[in-house]
Tab-separated table of C-alpha atoms in Angstrom:
chain	number	residue	atom	x	y	z
A	1	MET	CA	-0.358	0.166	-0.085
A	2	GLN	CA	0.966	3.820	-0.861
A	3	ILE	CA	0.431	6.341	1.376
A	4	LYS	CA	0.290	9.767	-0.220
A	5	SER	CA	1.838	12.226	2.561
A	6	ILE	CA	3.089	15.843	3.243
A	7	ILE	CA	5.337	17.499	5.886
A	8	VAL	CA	4.373	20.952	7.338
A	9	ASP	CA	7.393	22.123	9.339
A	10	ASP	CA	8.658	25.780	9.525
A	11	GLU	CA	12.345	24.262	9.645
A	12	LYS	CA	14.070	23.254	7.042
A	13	HIS	CA	16.340	20.930	8.991
A	14	GLY	CA	13.171	19.394	10.467
A	15	ARG	CA	11.754	18.727	7.015
A	16	GLU	CA	14.481	16.936	5.491
A	17	ASN	CA	15.266	15.016	8.514
A	18	LEU	CA	11.705	13.626	8.655
A	19	ALA	CA	11.890	12.776	4.581
A	20	GLY	CA	15.069	11.237	4.935
A	21	LEU	CA	14.138	8.766	7.993
A	22	LEU	CA	10.652	8.066	6.084
A	23	GLU	CA	12.959	7.272	2.795
A	24	SER	CA	14.449	4.495	4.581
A	25	HIS	CA	12.300	3.187	7.285
A	26	CYS	CA	9.038	3.556	5.705
A	27	PRO	CA	9.093	3.048	2.005
A	28	GLU	CA	5.318	3.092	2.005
A	29	VAL	CA	5.224	6.675	2.615
A	30	ILE	CA	5.087	8.591	-0.559
A	31	LEU	CA	5.880	12.319	-0.074
A	32	VAL	CA	4.086	14.699	-2.426
A	33	GLY	CA	4.826	17.990	-0.870
A	34	LEU	CA	6.637	20.066	1.709
A	35	ALA	CA	5.311	23.098	3.413
A	36	ASN	CA	7.024	25.347	5.689
A	37	SER	CA	4.059	27.459	7.264
A	38	VAL	CA	0.132	26.598	8.050
A	39	LYS	CA	-0.863	29.074	4.912
A	40	SER	CA	0.931	26.877	2.276
A	41	ALA	CA	-0.065	23.645	4.053
A	42	ILE	CA	-3.721	24.634	3.483
A	43	GLN	CA	-2.947	25.298	-0.278
A	44	LEU	CA	-1.091	22.029	-0.544
A	45	ILE	CA	-3.548	20.084	1.214
A	46	LYS	CA	-6.255	21.532	-0.897
A	47	ASN	CA	-4.389	20.602	-4.367
A	48	GLU	CA	-2.876	17.216	-3.291
A	49	LYS	CA	-5.305	15.757	-1.359
A	50	PRO	CA	-2.965	13.795	0.975
A	51	GLN	CA	-3.564	10.702	3.146
A	52	LEU	CA	-1.254	11.594	6.274
A	53	VAL	CA	-0.212	14.785	7.147
A	54	PHE	CA	3.369	14.979	9.072
A	55	LEU	CA	2.193	18.242	11.332
A	56	ASP	CA	4.946	20.310	13.461
A	57	ILE	CA	2.906	22.086	15.836
A	58	GLU	CA	5.458	25.219	17.206
A	59	MET	CA	5.725	27.106	13.684
A	60	PRO	CA	5.736	31.044	13.719
A	61	GLY	CA	2.426	32.615	12.765
A	62	GLU	CA	-0.193	29.960	13.113
A	63	ASN	CA	0.518	26.769	14.770
A	64	GLY	CA	-0.130	22.944	13.847
A	65	PHE	CA	-3.260	22.828	15.674
A	66	GLN	CA	-4.797	26.016	14.065
A	67	LEU	CA	-4.371	24.336	10.733
A	68	LEU	CA	-6.813	21.806	11.316
A	69	GLU	CA	-9.519	24.436	12.432
A	70	HIS	CA	-9.253	25.382	8.491
A	71	PHE	CA	-10.865	22.365	7.526
A	72	ALA	CA	-14.474	21.678	8.097
A	73	ASP	CA	-14.132	18.062	7.380
A	74	ILE	CA	-10.459	16.301	8.138
A	75	ASN	CA	-10.169	13.303	5.658
A	76	PHE	CA	-6.453	13.202	6.196
A	77	GLU	CA	-4.796	11.294	8.759
A	78	VAL	CA	-2.482	13.376	11.078
A	79	ILE	CA	0.874	12.628	12.938
A	80	PHE	CA	2.058	15.480	15.060
A	81	VAL	CA	5.438	15.937	15.119
A	82	THR	CA	6.912	17.822	18.286
A	83	ALA	CA	10.210	18.891	20.319
A	84	TYR	CA	8.936	19.699	23.980
A	85	ASP	CA	5.825	21.662	24.552
A	86	ASN	CA	3.887	20.310	27.746
A	87	TYR	CA	0.760	22.118	26.913
A	88	ALA	CA	0.517	20.487	23.222
A	89	ILE	CA	1.612	16.864	23.774
A	90	LYS	CA	-1.131	16.698	26.607
A	91	ALA	CA	-3.584	17.675	24.313
A	92	ILE	CA	-2.337	15.173	21.734
A	93	ARG	CA	-2.447	12.676	24.312
A	94	PHE	CA	-5.668	13.488	25.766
A	95	SER	CA	-7.373	12.702	22.727
A	96	ALA	CA	-5.278	9.588	21.939
A	97	ALA	CA	-3.815	11.405	18.433
A	98	ASP	CA	-0.923	9.848	16.901
A	99	TYR	CA	2.720	11.980	17.465
A	100	ILE	CA	6.355	11.628	17.564
A	101	LEU	CA	9.157	13.329	19.332
A	102	LYS	CA	12.073	15.112	18.101
A	103	PRO	CA	14.677	14.070	17.956
A	104	ILE	CA	12.764	11.286	15.940
A	105	ASN	CA	13.627	7.527	16.819
A	106	PHE	CA	12.865	5.288	13.813
A	107	ASN	CA	11.304	2.740	15.959
A	108	GLU	CA	8.610	5.169	17.108
A	109	LEU	CA	8.269	6.606	13.578
A	110	LYS	CA	7.421	3.292	11.955
A	111	THR	CA	5.210	2.521	15.138
A	112	ALA	CA	3.076	5.474	14.293
A	113	VAL	CA	2.775	5.000	10.559
A	114	GLU	CA	2.189	1.348	10.993
A	115	LYS	CA	-1.236	2.475	13.174
A	116	VAL	CA	-2.280	5.138	10.670
A	117	THR	CA	-1.717	2.491	7.680
A	118	LYS	CA	-4.158	0.292	9.595
A	119	ARG	CA	-6.926	2.874	9.994
A	120	ILE	CA	-6.393	4.146	6.388
A	121	GLN	CA	-6.932	0.164	4.874
A	122	LYS	CA	-9.988	-0.142	6.749
A	123	LYS	CA	-11.330	3.084	6.125
A	124	GLU	CA	-12.048	4.205	9.333
A	125	GLU	CA	-12.508	7.824	10.574
A	126	ASN	CA	-9.863	9.698	12.156
A	127	ARG	CA	-11.913	10.274	15.268
A	128	GLN	CA	-9.016	11.690	17.582
A	129	ILE	CA	-8.409	14.681	15.532
A	130	ARG	CA	-12.034	15.624	15.620
A	131	GLU	CA	-12.157	15.234	19.420
A	132	LEU	CA	-8.755	17.211	19.900
A	133	ASN	CA	-10.179	20.005	18.160
A	134	ARG	CA	-13.268	19.910	20.109
A	135	ASN	CA	-11.347	19.997	23.436
A	136	ILE	CA	-9.451	22.840	22.007
A	137	LEU	CA	-12.466	24.753	21.452
A	138	GLN	CA	-14.421	23.856	24.043
A	139	PRO	CA	-12.001	23.592	27.426
A	140	ASP	CA	-14.672	23.482	29.992
A	141	ASN	CA	-16.148	19.693	29.294
A	142	PRO	CA	-12.981	17.925	28.035
A	143	ARG	CA	-13.593	14.082	26.546
A	144	ILE	CA	-10.602	11.891	26.896
A	145	GLY	CA	-9.575	9.147	24.332
A	146	LEU	CA	-9.376	6.012	26.210
A	147	PRO	CA	-7.795	3.120	23.896
A	148	THR	CA	-9.726	-0.050	24.523
A	149	ASN	CA	-9.351	-3.407	22.827
A	150	ASP	CA	-9.840	-2.397	19.357
A	151	ARG	CA	-11.380	1.024	19.423
A	152	ILE	CA	-10.973	4.394	21.251
A	153	GLU	CA	-13.788	5.333	23.490
A	154	PHE	CA	-14.150	9.088	23.939
A	155	VAL	CA	-15.679	9.955	27.622
A	156	GLU	CA	-16.628	13.182	28.984
A	157	VAL	CA	-13.806	13.409	32.326
A	158	LYS	CA	-16.308	14.574	34.947
A	159	LYS	CA	-18.173	11.250	34.340
A	160	ILE	CA	-15.293	9.051	35.443
A	161	VAL	CA	-15.279	8.325	38.879
A	162	HIS	CA	-12.062	6.621	39.290
A	163	CYS	CA	-9.124	4.676	38.375
A	164	LYS	CA	-7.331	1.834	39.069
A	165	GLY	CA	-3.846	0.856	38.073
A	166	GLU	CA	-3.003	-2.904	37.165
A	167	SER	CA	0.314	-3.303	35.783
A	168	ASN	CA	0.639	-1.373	32.358
A	169	TYR	CA	-3.182	-1.474	32.421
A	170	THR	CA	-5.838	1.032	33.963
A	171	HIS	CA	-9.375	0.449	34.874
A	172	ILE	CA	-11.511	3.054	34.392
A	173	TYR	CA	-14.488	3.247	36.588
A	174	LEU	CA	-17.457	5.386	35.228
A	175	HIS	CA	-20.572	6.211	36.820
A	176	GLU	CA	-23.639	3.697	36.583
A	177	LYS	CA	-21.310	1.115	36.834
A	178	LYS	CA	-19.570	1.145	34.007
A	179	HIS	CA	-16.088	-0.053	33.600
A	180	LEU	CA	-13.310	-0.041	30.990
A	181	LEU	CA	-9.704	-1.687	30.800
A	182	VAL	CA	-7.680	0.719	28.854
A	183	ALA	CA	-3.844	-0.282	27.959
A	184	LYS	CA	-2.037	2.733	29.513
A	185	THR	CA	-0.557	3.057	32.842
A	186	LEU	CA	-2.077	4.750	35.668
A	187	VAL	CA	0.918	7.492	35.675
A	188	GLU	CA	-0.483	8.417	32.069
A	189	PHE	CA	-3.721	9.050	33.539
A	190	GLU	CA	-2.462	11.097	36.638
A	191	ASP	CA	-0.540	13.347	34.229
A	192	LEU	CA	-3.575	14.151	32.294
A	193	LEU	CA	-6.232	14.258	34.536
A	194	LYS	CA	-4.694	15.837	37.623
A	195	GLU	CA	-6.050	19.365	36.461
A	196	TYR	CA	-9.371	18.274	36.513
A	197	SER	CA	-9.360	17.544	40.279
A	198	PHE	CA	-8.212	14.129	40.011
A	199	VAL	CA	-5.716	12.993	43.060
A	200	ARG	CA	-3.640	9.869	43.734
A	201	THR	CA	-5.067	8.346	47.259
A	202	HIS	CA	-2.771	5.196	46.829
A	203	LYS	CA	0.159	3.704	44.587
A	204	SER	CA	-2.714	2.037	42.375
A	205	HIS	CA	-5.737	4.430	42.739
A	206	LEU	CA	-6.411	7.821	41.324
A	207	VAL	CA	-9.635	9.455	42.164
A	208	ASN	CA	-12.187	12.167	40.840
A	209	LEU	CA	-12.632	14.355	44.122
A	210	LYS	CA	-15.924	15.663	42.526
A	211	HIS	CA	-17.383	12.149	43.006
A	212	VAL	CA	-16.467	11.957	46.722
A	213	VAL	CA	-19.969	11.946	48.718
A	214	ALA	CA	-18.045	10.731	52.172
A	215	TYR	CA	-14.648	10.315	54.037
A	216	SER	CA	-14.565	8.171	56.852
A	217	LYS	CA	-11.597	7.478	59.299
A	218	THR	CA	-11.868	3.706	59.663
A	219	ASP	CA	-8.905	1.761	58.350
A	220	GLY	CA	-6.475	4.818	58.389
A	221	GLY	CA	-8.615	6.924	55.598
A	222	THR	CA	-11.077	5.763	53.273
A	223	LEU	CA	-12.919	7.772	50.622
A	224	GLU	CA	-16.859	6.600	49.665
A	225	LEU	CA	-17.541	7.703	46.095
A	226	SER	CA	-20.765	8.253	43.928
A	227	ASN	CA	-20.961	4.924	42.532
A	228	SER	CA	-20.659	3.523	46.028
A	229	ASP	CA	-17.092	2.217	45.699
A	230	LYS	CA	-14.404	2.748	48.586
A	231	ILE	CA	-11.240	3.968	48.227
A	232	PHE	CA	-8.086	3.589	50.576
A	233	ILE	CA	-6.027	6.394	51.561
A	234	SER	CA	-2.486	5.542	51.761
A	235	ARG	CA	-0.775	7.087	54.930
A	236	ARG	CA	1.907	8.663	53.208
A	237	ARG	CA	-0.872	10.306	50.753
A	238	LYS	CA	-3.482	10.953	53.773
A	239	ASP	CA	-2.419	14.829	54.405
A	240	GLU	CA	-2.697	15.665	51.025
A	241	VAL	CA	-5.737	14.212	49.762
A	242	LEU	CA	-7.738	15.740	52.833
A	243	GLN	CA	-6.351	19.041	52.022
A	244	MET	CA	-7.042	18.876	48.176
A	245	LEU	CA	-10.871	17.815	49.341
A	246	LYS	CA	-11.202	20.818	51.637
A	247	THR	CA	-10.064	23.121	48.728
A	248	SER	CA	-12.298	21.552	45.865
A	249	ILE	CA	-15.308	21.287	48.281
A	250	ALA	CA	-14.721	24.911	49.136
B	1	MET	CA	-11.391	36.628	98.308
B	2	GLN	CA	-10.235	32.825	98.003
B	3	ILE	CA	-12.452	32.213	95.121
B	4	ILE	CA	-11.343	34.960	93.289
B	5	ILE	CA	-7.484	33.759	93.695
B	6	VAL	CA	-8.706	29.971	92.295
B	7	VAL	CA	-10.448	31.508	89.723
B	8	LEU	CA	-7.405	34.053	88.563
B	9	LEU	CA	-5.034	31.285	89.049
B	10	SER	CA	-7.073	28.628	86.813
B	11	ILE	CA	-7.315	31.286	84.322
B	12	LEU	CA	-3.790	31.890	84.291
B	13	THR	CA	-2.701	28.017	84.006
B	14	ILE	CA	-5.460	27.497	81.296
B	15	LEU	CA	-3.606	30.957	79.433
B	16	ILE	CA	-0.319	29.475	80.121
B	17	ILE	CA	-1.405	25.649	78.923
B	18	GLY	CA	-2.903	27.067	75.821
B	19	LEU	CA	0.170	29.579	75.014
B	20	LEU	CA	2.303	26.500	75.152
B	21	LEU	CA	0.048	24.282	72.816
B	22	TRP	CA	-0.144	27.147	70.434
B	23	LYS	CA	3.895	27.419	70.561
B	24	TRP	CA	4.023	23.814	70.057
B	25	ARG	CA	1.943	24.042	67.095
B	26	VAL	CA	3.945	26.578	65.423
B	27	ARG	CA	6.749	24.994	66.005
B	28	ARG	CA	5.433	21.384	64.140
B	29	GLN	CA	4.169	23.631	61.452
B	30	PHE	CA	7.411	25.329	60.859
B	31	ARG	CA	9.509	22.078	61.337
B	32	LYS	CA	7.039	20.461	58.690
B	33	GLU	CA	7.426	23.456	56.025
B	34	GLU	CA	11.178	22.905	56.783
B	35	GLN	CA	11.196	19.528	55.750
B	36	LYS	CA	9.355	20.291	52.642
B	37	ARG	CA	11.716	23.006	51.623
B	38	ARG	CA	14.781	20.963	52.560
B	39	LEU	CA	13.401	17.869	50.407
B	40	ARG	CA	12.702	20.215	47.327
B	41	GLU	CA	16.201	21.652	47.435
B	42	LEU	CA	17.483	17.978	47.645
B	43	GLU	CA	15.325	17.399	44.506
B	44	LEU	CA	16.813	20.013	42.720
B	45	THR	CA	20.170	18.814	43.536
B	46	ALA	CA	19.461	15.296	42.188
B	47	ILE	CA	18.117	16.713	39.115
B	48	ARG	CA	21.354	19.154	38.595
B	49	SER	CA	23.611	16.318	39.459
B	50	GLN	CA	22.136	14.212	36.697
B	51	MET	CA	22.084	17.202	34.293
B	52	ASN	CA	25.997	18.047	34.929
B	53	PRO	CA	28.056	19.292	31.976
B	54	HIS	CA	30.334	16.532	32.315
B	55	PHE	CA	28.189	14.000	31.622
B	56	LEU	CA	26.024	16.028	29.165
B	57	PHE	CA	29.112	16.976	26.849
B	58	ASN	CA	30.743	13.439	27.128
B	59	SER	CA	27.680	11.745	25.920
B	60	LEU	CA	27.295	14.196	22.881
B	61	ASN	CA	31.125	13.777	22.314
B	62	SER	CA	30.631	9.797	22.400
B	63	VAL	CA	27.536	10.370	19.549
B	64	GLN	CA	29.878	12.766	17.763
B	65	ASN	CA	32.460	9.917	17.641
B	66	LEU	CA	29.873	7.551	16.504
B	67	VAL	CA	28.984	9.870	13.210
B	68	GLN	CA	32.652	10.294	12.766
B	69	GLN	CA	32.944	6.667	12.278
B	70	ASN	CA	29.771	6.597	9.889
B	71	LYS	CA	28.038	4.383	12.437
B	72	GLY	CA	24.778	6.006	11.922
B	73	ARG	CA	22.281	3.526	12.917
B	74	GLU	CA	24.059	3.754	16.497
B	75	ALA	CA	24.223	7.488	16.560
B	76	HIS	CA	20.732	7.894	15.836
B	77	LEU	CA	19.790	5.167	18.620
B	78	TYR	CA	22.178	6.900	21.162
B	79	LEU	CA	20.635	10.370	20.533
B	80	SER	CA	17.463	8.775	20.994
B	81	ASP	CA	18.233	7.398	24.649
B	82	PHE	CA	19.917	10.854	25.272
B	83	ALA	CA	16.842	12.581	24.315
B	84	GLY	CA	14.757	10.721	26.111
B	85	LEU	CA	16.722	10.747	29.417
B	86	ILE	CA	16.633	14.482	29.378
B	87	ARG	CA	13.070	14.767	28.608
B	88	LYS	CA	12.378	12.198	31.522
B	89	VAL	CA	14.468	14.414	33.969
B	90	LEU	CA	12.869	17.576	32.896
B	91	ASN	CA	9.654	16.017	33.216
B	92	ASN	CA	10.144	14.465	36.252
B	93	SER	CA	11.428	17.520	38.017
B	94	GLU	CA	8.171	18.623	39.286
B	95	LYS	CA	7.259	15.603	40.862
B	96	GLU	CA	8.683	14.207	44.404
B	97	GLU	CA	8.045	10.579	43.313
B	98	VAL	CA	7.681	8.453	40.053
B	99	SER	CA	6.701	4.579	39.094
B	100	LEU	CA	9.402	2.094	39.796
B	101	ALA	CA	8.710	1.682	35.895
B	102	GLU	CA	9.779	5.305	34.607
B	103	GLU	CA	12.485	5.110	37.072
B	104	LEU	CA	14.317	1.734	35.777
B	105	GLU	CA	13.469	3.396	32.182
B	106	LEU	CA	15.557	6.451	32.846
B	107	ILE	CA	18.353	4.207	34.441
B	108	ARG	CA	18.167	1.977	31.352
B	109	GLN	CA	18.979	5.120	29.062
B	110	TYR	CA	21.702	6.618	31.310
B	111	LEU	CA	23.083	2.831	31.283
B	112	ASN	CA	23.082	2.830	27.868
B	113	LEU	CA	25.091	5.967	27.472
B	114	GLU	CA	27.549	5.642	29.899
B	115	LYS	CA	28.090	2.436	28.291
B	116	LEU	CA	29.206	4.240	25.346
B	117	ARG	CA	31.910	6.188	27.561
B	118	PHE	CA	33.170	3.379	29.331
B	119	ASP	CA	32.759	-0.054	27.853
B	120	PHE	CA	31.062	-1.990	30.423
B	121	GLU	CA	28.118	-4.826	30.480
B	122	PHE	CA	25.071	-4.361	32.434
B	123	GLU	CA	21.348	-6.088	33.239
B	124	VAL	CA	18.560	-4.818	35.076
B	125	LEU	CA	16.102	-7.572	36.328
B	126	VAL	CA	12.641	-7.000	37.985
B	127	ASP	CA	11.117	-9.777	39.716
B	128	GLU	CA	7.947	-10.737	38.128
B	129	THR	CA	5.650	-10.365	41.089
B	130	ILE	CA	6.357	-6.523	41.206
B	131	ASP	CA	3.684	-4.303	39.631
B	132	ALA	CA	6.807	-1.551	38.410
B	133	HIS	CA	3.759	0.582	36.981
B	134	ASN	CA	1.988	1.036	40.314
B	135	THR	CA	4.859	1.100	42.817
B	136	GLN	CA	5.969	4.773	43.474
B	137	VAL	CA	9.975	5.812	44.333
B	138	PRO	CA	11.271	8.886	44.954
B	139	SER	CA	12.469	10.604	41.833
B	140	LEU	CA	16.205	9.802	40.406
B	141	LEU	CA	16.458	7.445	43.501
B	142	LEU	CA	19.258	5.302	41.634
B	143	GLN	CA	20.771	7.108	39.639
B	144	PRO	CA	23.788	8.588	42.154
B	145	PHE	CA	24.369	4.970	43.192
B	146	VAL	CA	24.572	3.619	39.789
B	147	GLU	CA	26.889	6.609	38.475
B	148	ASN	CA	29.109	5.817	42.000
B	149	ALA	CA	29.185	2.394	40.397
B	150	ILE	CA	30.476	3.417	37.139
B	151	VAL	CA	32.852	6.397	37.557
B	152	HIS	CA	34.646	5.087	40.637
B	153	GLY	CA	34.031	1.143	40.456
B	154	LEU	CA	34.203	0.417	36.555
B	155	GLN	CA	36.008	3.183	34.993
B	156	ASN	CA	39.181	2.313	36.514
B	157	LYS	CA	39.067	-1.429	36.204
B	158	ARG	CA	40.643	-3.340	33.391
B	159	GLY	CA	39.167	-6.463	31.976
B	160	GLU	CA	35.666	-7.841	32.350
B	161	LYS	CA	33.163	-4.933	33.614
B	162	HIS	CA	29.958	-5.508	34.879
B	163	LEU	CA	26.781	-4.212	36.458
B	164	LYS	CA	23.831	-5.314	37.610
B	165	ILE	CA	20.478	-4.066	39.033
B	166	ASP	CA	18.151	-6.625	40.708
B	167	VAL	CA	14.523	-5.808	41.906
B	168	MET	CA	13.027	-7.832	44.185
B	169	LYS	CA	10.400	-8.746	46.873
B	170	LYS	CA	11.421	-9.288	50.284
B	171	ASP	CA	8.487	-9.798	52.369
B	172	ALA	CA	6.067	-6.879	52.141
B	173	PHE	CA	9.282	-4.615	51.070
B	174	VAL	CA	11.045	-4.030	47.725
B	175	LEU	CA	14.568	-4.528	47.588
B	176	ILE	CA	16.796	-3.154	44.926
B	177	THR	CA	20.573	-4.155	44.483
B	178	ILE	CA	23.084	-2.408	42.496
B	179	THR	CA	25.966	-4.701	42.383
B	180	ASP	CA	29.178	-3.717	40.386
B	181	ASN	CA	32.524	-5.764	40.017
B	182	GLY	CA	34.726	-2.701	39.939
B	183	ILE	CA	38.107	-1.896	41.947
B	184	GLY	CA	35.974	-1.280	45.165
B	185	ARG	CA	35.598	1.562	47.332
B	186	LYS	CA	38.726	1.608	49.151
B	187	ALA	CA	40.951	1.522	45.601
B	188	ALA	CA	38.441	4.360	44.327
B	189	LYS	CA	39.371	6.357	47.262
B	190	GLU	CA	43.190	5.789	46.831
B	191	ILE	CA	43.095	6.971	42.823
B	192	GLN	CA	40.407	10.054	43.423
B	193	GLN	CA	41.780	12.302	45.692
B	194	GLN	CA	38.389	14.454	45.708
B	195	LYS	CA	35.545	14.014	47.746
B	196	ASN	CA	33.377	11.398	46.042
B	197	GLY	CA	29.917	9.992	47.024
B	198	LYS	CA	28.191	13.322	47.257
B	199	GLY	CA	25.285	12.357	45.439
B	200	THR	CA	24.606	9.295	47.623
B	201	LYS	CA	25.080	11.590	50.630
B	202	LEU	CA	22.116	13.578	49.426
B	203	MET	CA	19.886	10.750	48.936
B	204	LYS	CA	20.325	9.635	52.213
B	205	GLU	CA	19.594	12.842	53.477
B	206	ARG	CA	16.850	12.624	51.117
B	207	LEU	CA	15.501	9.284	52.502
B	208	ASN	CA	15.821	10.297	55.992
B	209	ILE	CA	13.583	13.004	55.632
B	210	LEU	CA	10.849	11.227	53.655
B	211	GLN	CA	11.082	8.535	56.303
B	212	GLN	CA	9.747	11.408	59.052
B	213	LYS	CA	7.626	12.735	56.749
B	214	GLN	CA	5.586	9.196	56.045
B	215	GLY	CA	6.397	7.509	59.302
B	216	GLU	CA	8.023	4.454	56.806
B	217	LYS	CA	11.313	3.106	56.846
B	218	TYR	CA	13.796	3.525	54.140
B	219	LYS	CA	16.963	1.432	54.265
B	220	LEU	CA	20.117	2.062	52.464
B	221	THR	CA	23.662	-0.292	52.689
B	222	THR	CA	26.979	-0.334	51.080
B	223	THR	CA	28.731	-3.568	51.354
B	224	ASP	CA	32.235	-4.016	49.727
B	225	LEU	CA	32.510	-7.378	47.928
B	226	GLU	CA	35.408	-9.286	47.213
B	227	GLU	CA	35.497	-8.086	43.994
B	228	GLY	CA	33.417	-5.054	43.760
B	229	THR	CA	30.646	-3.271	45.827
B	230	LEU	CA	26.900	-3.681	46.810
B	231	VAL	CA	24.550	-1.402	47.193
B	232	GLU	CA	20.775	-2.346	48.798
B	233	ILE	CA	17.994	-0.287	49.130
B	234	VAL	CA	15.055	-1.133	51.020
B	235	LEU	CA	11.647	0.484	50.081
B	236	PRO	CA	8.515	0.334	52.491
B	237	GLU	CA	5.304	-0.967	51.267
B	238	GLU	CA	2.645	1.697	51.003
B	239	LYS	CA	0.453	1.475	53.688
């Protein structure tokens, strides 16, 4: 299979390096153009109709995310390419979109291209990008992308009651007793969710404080949640959890 | 009259007790703040020592050497490890603790880079009963001990050089051992006149403060082996 692609990056070395790596490691990727700004990329996408866009995020003028806002329907795949920007990487991970980091590791590049190729073959819609756009435009009620067995579920963050880590998987407990098993570590969820009033109460528990209905002192401290699950607070985290609970109620 | 004196005395006693209690609380609060501040300081020192210029530029130099020898693939992989290590140190710098899995990944990348400089073998073994993603450890816990083993133990040795990290379960605790077959602490001290083991001393202090704060016991011992050195770190179970 051949994948018609373009690279968008304001830096010449960035474009050349990625083009070179694609040539030697991803022969299925056929480059039909390079763009050095969002403006030139829009024209290039309209003319060439690529299936895949390698998109740098930090660029002078409009950034990579803003490029997407120019298209009502995004009918191409996107692999974000970024050096270091916590805000942008967080937004991408939140929506479970595909990205690679600079300096590029060819193994990571190959994995990302394989994932996208599968979606193109199955003619699946790239919902991650749509959700990413939505989250950026409506930051008050974000939806998080949860990759389960064979698909990605998008769930409103406020509906997550708590998460439980088990090896490199995480159990996500939603209200109404719904439950998902996701192939990501608890640490990743802690990173993404801590700004939405989630707190680690124990080495393997992450709790949404908005769902706490009661705190009891039994067994050194337990939180009762809206789905009537009871979560244990470890001794070393007790002060911090209670402090956060106080501020979240206030 | 007597009643008035008794009442006055009682009020005075209550006032004094109140004052003492208040003073005690303020002092406790102060000590807690002091502990927090020192912990933060030690974390920053740990980051700074990981980011020490000597290590950074010598690593880049090793990568340059690979480019010089036209070993493009190796250079690419080492550069990825280098970037990964710096990224992790930057990301973890705001965290007091990280998962054991993250810490071991960072150490693997660190070892890959140091291996390029000093040419030794290493292995990292984790007991399969340990859930490394859901075990928390102080950030950059292992690095100072591993650095000591390499720079003081293995660097000056001839012949086969080996470093091994074992993570095991010991009752309810996690035991991490770092074993090298280097020249040992005594010989290292003779070669290196300068102070060594500053990083490990600071880590010891950090573990001590954590122990006071959490009320859980950390243990750290260093043993001289017939050949090389053994460091044992025991982490308390999170209760």
